[in-house]
Short mmCIF file of C-alpha atoms and ligand atoms in Angstrom, two decimals:
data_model
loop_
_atom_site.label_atom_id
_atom_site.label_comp_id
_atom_site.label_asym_id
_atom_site.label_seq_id
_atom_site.Cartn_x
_atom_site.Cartn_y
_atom_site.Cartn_z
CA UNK I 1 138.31 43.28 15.78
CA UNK I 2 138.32 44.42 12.09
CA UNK I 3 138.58 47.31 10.51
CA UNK I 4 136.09 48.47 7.70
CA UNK I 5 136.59 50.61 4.35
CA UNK I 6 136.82 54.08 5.39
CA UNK I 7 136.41 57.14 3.76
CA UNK I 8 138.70 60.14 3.30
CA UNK I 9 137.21 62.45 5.34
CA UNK I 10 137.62 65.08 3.00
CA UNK I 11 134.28 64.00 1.19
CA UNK I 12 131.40 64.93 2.34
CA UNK I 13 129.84 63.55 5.03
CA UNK I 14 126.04 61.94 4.83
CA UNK I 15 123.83 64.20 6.84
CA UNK I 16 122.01 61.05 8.42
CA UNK I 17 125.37 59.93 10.16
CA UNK I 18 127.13 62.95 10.36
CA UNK I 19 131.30 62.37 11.29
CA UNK I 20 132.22 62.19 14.79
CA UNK I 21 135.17 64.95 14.50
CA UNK I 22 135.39 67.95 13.67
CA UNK I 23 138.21 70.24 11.73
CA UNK I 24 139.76 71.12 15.40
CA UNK I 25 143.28 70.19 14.96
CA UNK I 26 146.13 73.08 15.70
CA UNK I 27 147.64 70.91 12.55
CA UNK I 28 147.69 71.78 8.97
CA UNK I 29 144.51 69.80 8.10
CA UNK I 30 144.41 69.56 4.41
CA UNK I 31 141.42 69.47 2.47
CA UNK I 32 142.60 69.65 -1.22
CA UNK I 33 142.05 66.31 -3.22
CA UNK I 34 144.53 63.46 -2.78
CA UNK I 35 147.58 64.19 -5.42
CA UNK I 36 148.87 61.46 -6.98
CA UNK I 37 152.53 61.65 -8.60
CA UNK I 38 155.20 59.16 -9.46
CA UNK I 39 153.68 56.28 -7.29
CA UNK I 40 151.41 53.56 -9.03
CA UNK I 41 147.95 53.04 -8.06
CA UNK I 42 147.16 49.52 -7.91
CA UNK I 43 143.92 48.31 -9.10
CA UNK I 44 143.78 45.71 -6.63
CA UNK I 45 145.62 45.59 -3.20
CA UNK I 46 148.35 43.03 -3.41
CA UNK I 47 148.17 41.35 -0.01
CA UNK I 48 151.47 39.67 1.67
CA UNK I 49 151.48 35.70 3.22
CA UNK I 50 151.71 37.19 6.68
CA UNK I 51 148.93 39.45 8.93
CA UNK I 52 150.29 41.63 11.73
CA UNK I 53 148.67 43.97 14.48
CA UNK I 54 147.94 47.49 12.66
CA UNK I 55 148.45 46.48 9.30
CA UNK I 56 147.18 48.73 7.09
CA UNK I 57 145.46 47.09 4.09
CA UNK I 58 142.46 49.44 4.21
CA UNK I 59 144.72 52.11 3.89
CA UNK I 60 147.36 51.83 1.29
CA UNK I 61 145.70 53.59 -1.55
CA UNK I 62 144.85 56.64 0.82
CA UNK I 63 148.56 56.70 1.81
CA UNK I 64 150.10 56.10 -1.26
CA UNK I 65 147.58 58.83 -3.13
CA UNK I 66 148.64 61.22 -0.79
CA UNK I 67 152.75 61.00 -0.92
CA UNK I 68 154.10 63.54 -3.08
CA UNK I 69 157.78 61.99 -3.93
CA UNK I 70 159.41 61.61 -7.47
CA UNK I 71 160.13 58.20 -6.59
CA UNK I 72 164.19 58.17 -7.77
CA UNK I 73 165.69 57.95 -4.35
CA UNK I 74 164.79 55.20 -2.28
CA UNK I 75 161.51 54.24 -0.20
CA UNK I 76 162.85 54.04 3.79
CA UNK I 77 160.23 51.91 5.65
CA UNK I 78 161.37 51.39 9.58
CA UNK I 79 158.50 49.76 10.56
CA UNK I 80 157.58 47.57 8.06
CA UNK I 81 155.19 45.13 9.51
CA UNK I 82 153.27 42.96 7.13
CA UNK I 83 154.91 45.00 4.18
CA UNK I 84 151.78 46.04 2.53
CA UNK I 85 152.16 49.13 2.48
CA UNK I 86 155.55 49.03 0.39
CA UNK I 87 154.13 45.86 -1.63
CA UNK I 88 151.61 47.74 -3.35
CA UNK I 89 153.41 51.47 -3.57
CA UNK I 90 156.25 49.63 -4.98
CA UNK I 91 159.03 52.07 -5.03
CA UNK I 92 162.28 50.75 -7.00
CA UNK I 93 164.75 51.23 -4.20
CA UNK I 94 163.89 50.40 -1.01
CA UNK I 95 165.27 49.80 2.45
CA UNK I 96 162.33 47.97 4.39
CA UNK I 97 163.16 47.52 8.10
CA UNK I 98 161.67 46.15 11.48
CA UNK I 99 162.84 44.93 14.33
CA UNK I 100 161.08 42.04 14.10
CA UNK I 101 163.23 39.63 12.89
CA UNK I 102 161.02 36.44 11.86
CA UNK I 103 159.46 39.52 9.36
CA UNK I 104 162.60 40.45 8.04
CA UNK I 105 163.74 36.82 7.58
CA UNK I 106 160.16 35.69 5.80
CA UNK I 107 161.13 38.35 3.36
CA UNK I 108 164.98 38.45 3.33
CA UNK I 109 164.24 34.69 1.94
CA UNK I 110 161.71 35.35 -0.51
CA UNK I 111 164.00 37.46 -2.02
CA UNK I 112 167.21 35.19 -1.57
CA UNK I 113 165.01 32.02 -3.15
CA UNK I 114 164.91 29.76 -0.39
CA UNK I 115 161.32 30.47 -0.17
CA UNK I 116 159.06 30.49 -3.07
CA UNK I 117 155.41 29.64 -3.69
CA UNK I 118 156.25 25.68 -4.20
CA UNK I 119 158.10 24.75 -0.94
CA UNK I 120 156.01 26.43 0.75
CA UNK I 121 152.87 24.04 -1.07
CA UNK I 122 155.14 20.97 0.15
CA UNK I 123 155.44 22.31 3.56
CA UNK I 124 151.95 23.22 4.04
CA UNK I 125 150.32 20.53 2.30
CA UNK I 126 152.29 18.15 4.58
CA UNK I 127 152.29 20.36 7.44
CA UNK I 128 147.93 20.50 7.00
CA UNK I 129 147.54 16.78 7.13
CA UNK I 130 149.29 16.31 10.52
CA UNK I 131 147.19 18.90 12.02
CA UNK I 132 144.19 17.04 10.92
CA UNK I 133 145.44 14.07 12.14
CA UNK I 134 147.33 15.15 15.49
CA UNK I 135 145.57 18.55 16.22
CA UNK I 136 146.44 21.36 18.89
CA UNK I 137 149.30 18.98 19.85
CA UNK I 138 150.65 19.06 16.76
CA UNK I 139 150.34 22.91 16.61
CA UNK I 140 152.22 23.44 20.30
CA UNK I 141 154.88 21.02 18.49
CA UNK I 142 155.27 23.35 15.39
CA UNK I 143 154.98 26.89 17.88
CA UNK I 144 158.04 25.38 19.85
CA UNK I 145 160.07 24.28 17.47
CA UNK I 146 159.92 28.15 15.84
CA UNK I 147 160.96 29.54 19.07
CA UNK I 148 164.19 26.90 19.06
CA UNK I 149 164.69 27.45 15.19
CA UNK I 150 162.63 30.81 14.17
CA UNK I 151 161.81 28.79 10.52
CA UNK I 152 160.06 30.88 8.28
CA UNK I 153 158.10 28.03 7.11
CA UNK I 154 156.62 27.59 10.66
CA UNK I 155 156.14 31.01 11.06
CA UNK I 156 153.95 31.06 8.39
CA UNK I 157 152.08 28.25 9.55
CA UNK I 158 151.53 29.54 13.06
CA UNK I 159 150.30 32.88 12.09
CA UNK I 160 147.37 31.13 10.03
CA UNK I 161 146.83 28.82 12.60
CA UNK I 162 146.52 30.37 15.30
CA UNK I 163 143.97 32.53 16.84
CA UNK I 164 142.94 34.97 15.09
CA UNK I 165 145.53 35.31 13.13
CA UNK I 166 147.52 37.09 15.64
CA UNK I 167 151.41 38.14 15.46
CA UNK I 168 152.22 38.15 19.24
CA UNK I 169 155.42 37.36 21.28
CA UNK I 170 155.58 37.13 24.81
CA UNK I 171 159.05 38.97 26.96
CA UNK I 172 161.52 36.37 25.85
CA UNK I 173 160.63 37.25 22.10
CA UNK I 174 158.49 33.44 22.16
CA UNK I 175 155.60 33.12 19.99
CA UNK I 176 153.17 32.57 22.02
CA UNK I 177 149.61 32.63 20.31
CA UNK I 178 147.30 29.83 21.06
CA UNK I 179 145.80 27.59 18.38
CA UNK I 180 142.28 28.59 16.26
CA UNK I 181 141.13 25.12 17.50
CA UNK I 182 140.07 24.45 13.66
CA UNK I 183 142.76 21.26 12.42
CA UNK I 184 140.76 21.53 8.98
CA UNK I 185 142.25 24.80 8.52
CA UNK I 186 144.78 23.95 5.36
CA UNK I 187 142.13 23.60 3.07
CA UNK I 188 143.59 23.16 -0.49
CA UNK I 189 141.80 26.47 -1.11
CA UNK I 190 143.44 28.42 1.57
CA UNK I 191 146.98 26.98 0.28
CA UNK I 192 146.66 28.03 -3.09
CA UNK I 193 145.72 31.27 -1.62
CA UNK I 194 148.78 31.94 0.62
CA UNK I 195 150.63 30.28 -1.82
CA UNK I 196 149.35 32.53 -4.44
CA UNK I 197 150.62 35.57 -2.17
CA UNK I 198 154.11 34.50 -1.83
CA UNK I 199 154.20 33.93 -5.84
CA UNK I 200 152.91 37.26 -5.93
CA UNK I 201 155.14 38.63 -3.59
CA UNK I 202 158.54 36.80 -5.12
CA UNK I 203 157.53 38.53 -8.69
CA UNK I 204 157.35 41.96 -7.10
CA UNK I 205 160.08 41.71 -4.64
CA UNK I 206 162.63 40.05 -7.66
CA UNK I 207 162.00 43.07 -9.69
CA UNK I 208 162.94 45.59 -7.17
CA UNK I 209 166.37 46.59 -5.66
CA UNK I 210 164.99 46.44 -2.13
CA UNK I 211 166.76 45.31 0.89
CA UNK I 212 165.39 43.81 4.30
CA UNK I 213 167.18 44.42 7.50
CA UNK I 214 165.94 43.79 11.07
CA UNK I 215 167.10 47.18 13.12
CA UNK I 216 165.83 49.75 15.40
CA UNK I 217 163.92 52.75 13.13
CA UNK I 218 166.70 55.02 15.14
CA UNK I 219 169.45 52.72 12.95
CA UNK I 220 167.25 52.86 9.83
CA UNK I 221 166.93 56.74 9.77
CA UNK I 222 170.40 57.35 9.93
CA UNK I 223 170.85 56.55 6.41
CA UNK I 224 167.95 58.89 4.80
CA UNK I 225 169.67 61.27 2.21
CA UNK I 226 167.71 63.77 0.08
CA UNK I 227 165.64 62.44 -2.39
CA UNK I 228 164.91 59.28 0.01
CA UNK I 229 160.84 59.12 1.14
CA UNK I 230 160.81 58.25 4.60
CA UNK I 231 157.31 56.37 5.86
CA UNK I 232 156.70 55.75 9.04
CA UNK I 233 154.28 53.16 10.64
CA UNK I 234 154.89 52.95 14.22
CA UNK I 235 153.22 50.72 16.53
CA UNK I 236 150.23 52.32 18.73
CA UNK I 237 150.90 53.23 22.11
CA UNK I 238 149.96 50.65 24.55
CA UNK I 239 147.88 48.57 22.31
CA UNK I 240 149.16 45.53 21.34
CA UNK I 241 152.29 45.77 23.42
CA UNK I 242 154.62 42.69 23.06
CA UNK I 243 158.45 41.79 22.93
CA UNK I 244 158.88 43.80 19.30
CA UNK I 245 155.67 46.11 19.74
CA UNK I 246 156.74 48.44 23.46
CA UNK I 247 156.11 52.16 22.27
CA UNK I 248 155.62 54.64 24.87
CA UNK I 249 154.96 58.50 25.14
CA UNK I 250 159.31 58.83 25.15
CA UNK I 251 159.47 56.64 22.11
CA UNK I 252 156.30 58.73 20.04
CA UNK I 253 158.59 61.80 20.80
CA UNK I 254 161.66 61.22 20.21
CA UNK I 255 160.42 59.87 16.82
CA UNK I 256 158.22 63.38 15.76
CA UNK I 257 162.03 64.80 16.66
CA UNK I 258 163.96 62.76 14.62
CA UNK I 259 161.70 62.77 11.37
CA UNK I 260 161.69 66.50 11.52
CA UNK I 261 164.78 66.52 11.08
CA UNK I 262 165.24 64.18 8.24
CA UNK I 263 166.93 65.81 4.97
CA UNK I 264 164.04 64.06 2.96
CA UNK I 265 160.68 63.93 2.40
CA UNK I 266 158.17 61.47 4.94
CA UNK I 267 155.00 60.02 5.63
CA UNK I 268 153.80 58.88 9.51
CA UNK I 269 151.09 57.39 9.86
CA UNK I 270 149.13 57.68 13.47
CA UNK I 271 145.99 57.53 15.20
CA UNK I 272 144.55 61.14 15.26
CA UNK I 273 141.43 60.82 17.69
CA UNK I 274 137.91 58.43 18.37
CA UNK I 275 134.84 59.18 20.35
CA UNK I 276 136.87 59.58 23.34
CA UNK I 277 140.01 61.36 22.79
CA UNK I 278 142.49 62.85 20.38
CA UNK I 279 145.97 61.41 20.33
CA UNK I 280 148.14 64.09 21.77
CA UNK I 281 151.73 63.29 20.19
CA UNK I 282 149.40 65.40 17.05
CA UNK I 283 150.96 68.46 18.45
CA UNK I 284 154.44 67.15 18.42
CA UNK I 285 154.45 67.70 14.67
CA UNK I 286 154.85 71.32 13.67
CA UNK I 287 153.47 72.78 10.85
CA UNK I 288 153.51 69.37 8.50
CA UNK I 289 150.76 68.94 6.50
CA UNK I 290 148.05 66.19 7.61
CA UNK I 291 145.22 64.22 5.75
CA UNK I 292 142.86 62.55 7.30
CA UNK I 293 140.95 58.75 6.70
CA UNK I 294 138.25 58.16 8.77
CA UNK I 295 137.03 54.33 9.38
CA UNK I 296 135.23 51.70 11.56
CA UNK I 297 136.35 49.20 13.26
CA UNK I 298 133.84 46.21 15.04
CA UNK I 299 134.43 44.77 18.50
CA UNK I 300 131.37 42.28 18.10
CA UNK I 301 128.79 41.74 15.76
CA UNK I 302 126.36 44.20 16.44
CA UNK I 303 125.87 47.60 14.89
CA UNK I 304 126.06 49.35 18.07
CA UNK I 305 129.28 47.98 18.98
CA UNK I 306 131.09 50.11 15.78
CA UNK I 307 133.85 52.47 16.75
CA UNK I 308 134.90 55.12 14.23
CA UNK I 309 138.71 56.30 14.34
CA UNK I 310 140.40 58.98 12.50
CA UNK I 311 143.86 57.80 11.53
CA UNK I 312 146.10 60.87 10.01
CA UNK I 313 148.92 60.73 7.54
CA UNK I 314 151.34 63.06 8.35
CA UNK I 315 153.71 64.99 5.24
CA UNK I 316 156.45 66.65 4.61
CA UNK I 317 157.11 66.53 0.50
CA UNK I 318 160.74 66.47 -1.14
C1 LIG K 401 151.89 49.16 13.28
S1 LIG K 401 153.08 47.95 12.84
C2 LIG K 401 153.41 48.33 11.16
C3 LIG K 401 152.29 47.85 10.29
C4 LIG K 401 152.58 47.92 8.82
N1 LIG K 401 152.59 49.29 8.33
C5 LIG K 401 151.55 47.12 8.06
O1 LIG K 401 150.69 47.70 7.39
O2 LIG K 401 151.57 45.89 8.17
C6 LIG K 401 154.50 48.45 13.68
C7 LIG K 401 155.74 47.62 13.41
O3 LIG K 401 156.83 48.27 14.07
C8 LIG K 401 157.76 47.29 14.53
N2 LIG K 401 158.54 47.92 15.59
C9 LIG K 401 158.21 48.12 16.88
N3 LIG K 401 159.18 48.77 17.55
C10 LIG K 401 160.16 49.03 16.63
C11 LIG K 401 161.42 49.70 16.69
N4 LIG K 401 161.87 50.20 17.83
N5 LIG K 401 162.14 49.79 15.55
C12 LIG K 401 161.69 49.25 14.39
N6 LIG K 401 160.52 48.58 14.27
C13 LIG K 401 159.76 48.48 15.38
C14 LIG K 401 156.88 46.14 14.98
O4 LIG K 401 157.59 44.93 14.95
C15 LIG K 401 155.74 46.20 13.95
O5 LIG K 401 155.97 45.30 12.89
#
């Protein structure tokens, strides 16, 4: 399934496709042109080594044209994910957390030098012959020796290696995505590239005061202090559920509650509605502000099979 550009649905929309949804939120649905402040617009998106469920690529420059901060406290990000979202707004001060801890480790030793661009070269240059020469075996072999050992290097080699390029753990917390049955997939071409990404990365992450901790978003909150931007990513309820992705009605909640009440300004991203239905917890959130990015994602090839989602941001400013 992928998702396509979208559109901030605050343009107009072409009368031959007109949108799917309509202005009927009880929400503060704003329609004023994206603001941009203190935080940089990249020219192009800097993409991080690692892919996960929900990450939000497509969506960075809506987000980070919409946050109104003035950028001297520090960027609080509890669900961090793949990190792209705080690669490219690229705050100074940052506290970037997950409970994922293979995440927070791929990062935590970027930043510590243990990992940089050229061991990981070595590893998967190496690594890419013996899965042309041993195949899926060899792959099984690498996937359980990261659930004895949790090595960032394999991590990075299982998620591109497996299928689809899927971050999924089964109840134990084991990694447990099967192989994309293609051994020539460490092309010197796709090294350079994730290598590239990890250089990129390193430079950006060695420049910042940012620190990487694997915590509940409950833990990560409890430090947010005025002039801190809280943004919040959290997983979608009952879609890719796994052992570091369970979010249920309680947990959707109990997190509107809590960021309410934060003594800073914040930024949620959620789901807001699709053909069939319009994600309740909207109501949960008071009179915040919300903007809206409508885009399509495929499940297939064909035309007909295109599904068009509204995602909102959710704000409170400083
Ligand atoms: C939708 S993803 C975030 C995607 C990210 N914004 C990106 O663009 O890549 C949600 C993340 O929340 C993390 N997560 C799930 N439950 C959590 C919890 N209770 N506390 C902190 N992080 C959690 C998951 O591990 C996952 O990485």
């Amino acid at each position: 399934m992928g998702a396509k550009a979208g559109k901030i649905i605050n343009r107009k929309p072409k009368k031959t496709s007109p949108s799917l949804f309509a202005n009927d939120s009880p929400l503060i649905v704003s329609n004023e042109p994206p603001v941009i402040l203190n935080l940089p617009t990249r020219t192009r998106t800097v993409v991080p080594p690692i892919k996960c469920q929900g990450i939000k690529s497509k969506l960075v420059k809506f987000i980070s044209q919409s946050i109104r901060w003035s950028g001297k406290g520090r960027w609080i990000e509890p669900f961090l994910g793949s990190g792209v979202v705080l690669f490219n707004v690229g705050p100074e001060k940052a506290i970037a957390a997950d409970t994922n801890k293979h995440i927070i480790r791929i990062y935590s030793e970027i930043k510590a030098g243990s990992l940089d661009e050229s061991i990981a070269r070595d590893y998967l240059e190496e690594s890419g012959k013996t899965l042309l020469r041993e195949g899926e075996d060899f792959y099984y072999q690498v996937r359980d020796r990261f659930n004895s050992t949790g090595s960032p290097l394999d991590f990075l080699f299982l998620s591109r290696a497996c299928f689809n390029g899927l971050m999924r753990f089964n109840k134990k917390g084991g990694f447990n995505v099967p192989f994309c049955r293609k051994p020539h997939r460490f092309r010197p071409a796709l090294i350079t590239k994730i290598c590239n990404q990890i250089k990129r990365i390193r430079e950006i992450v060695n420049a910042k005061d940012w620190t990487f901790t694997a915590c509940d978003w409950r833990e990560t909150l409890r430090s947010a202090r005025p002039g801190d931007f809280v943004y919040c990513d959290p997983p979608y309820i009952g879609r890719h559920t796994d052992y570091f992705n369970s979010w249920g009605d309680k947990d959707a909640t109990l997190l509107a509650q809590h960021v309410q009440e934060l003594p800073c300004g914040f930024a949620v991203s959620m789901w807001m509605k699709n053909k069939y239905r319009t994600n309740e917890h909207m109501t949960e959130w008071g009179a915040c502000e919300v903007k809206e990015f409508s885009h399509f994602y495929h499940i297939g090839s064909t035309e007909s099979l295109r599904n068009e989602i509204m995602e909102a941001l959710i704000l409170r400013s400083e």
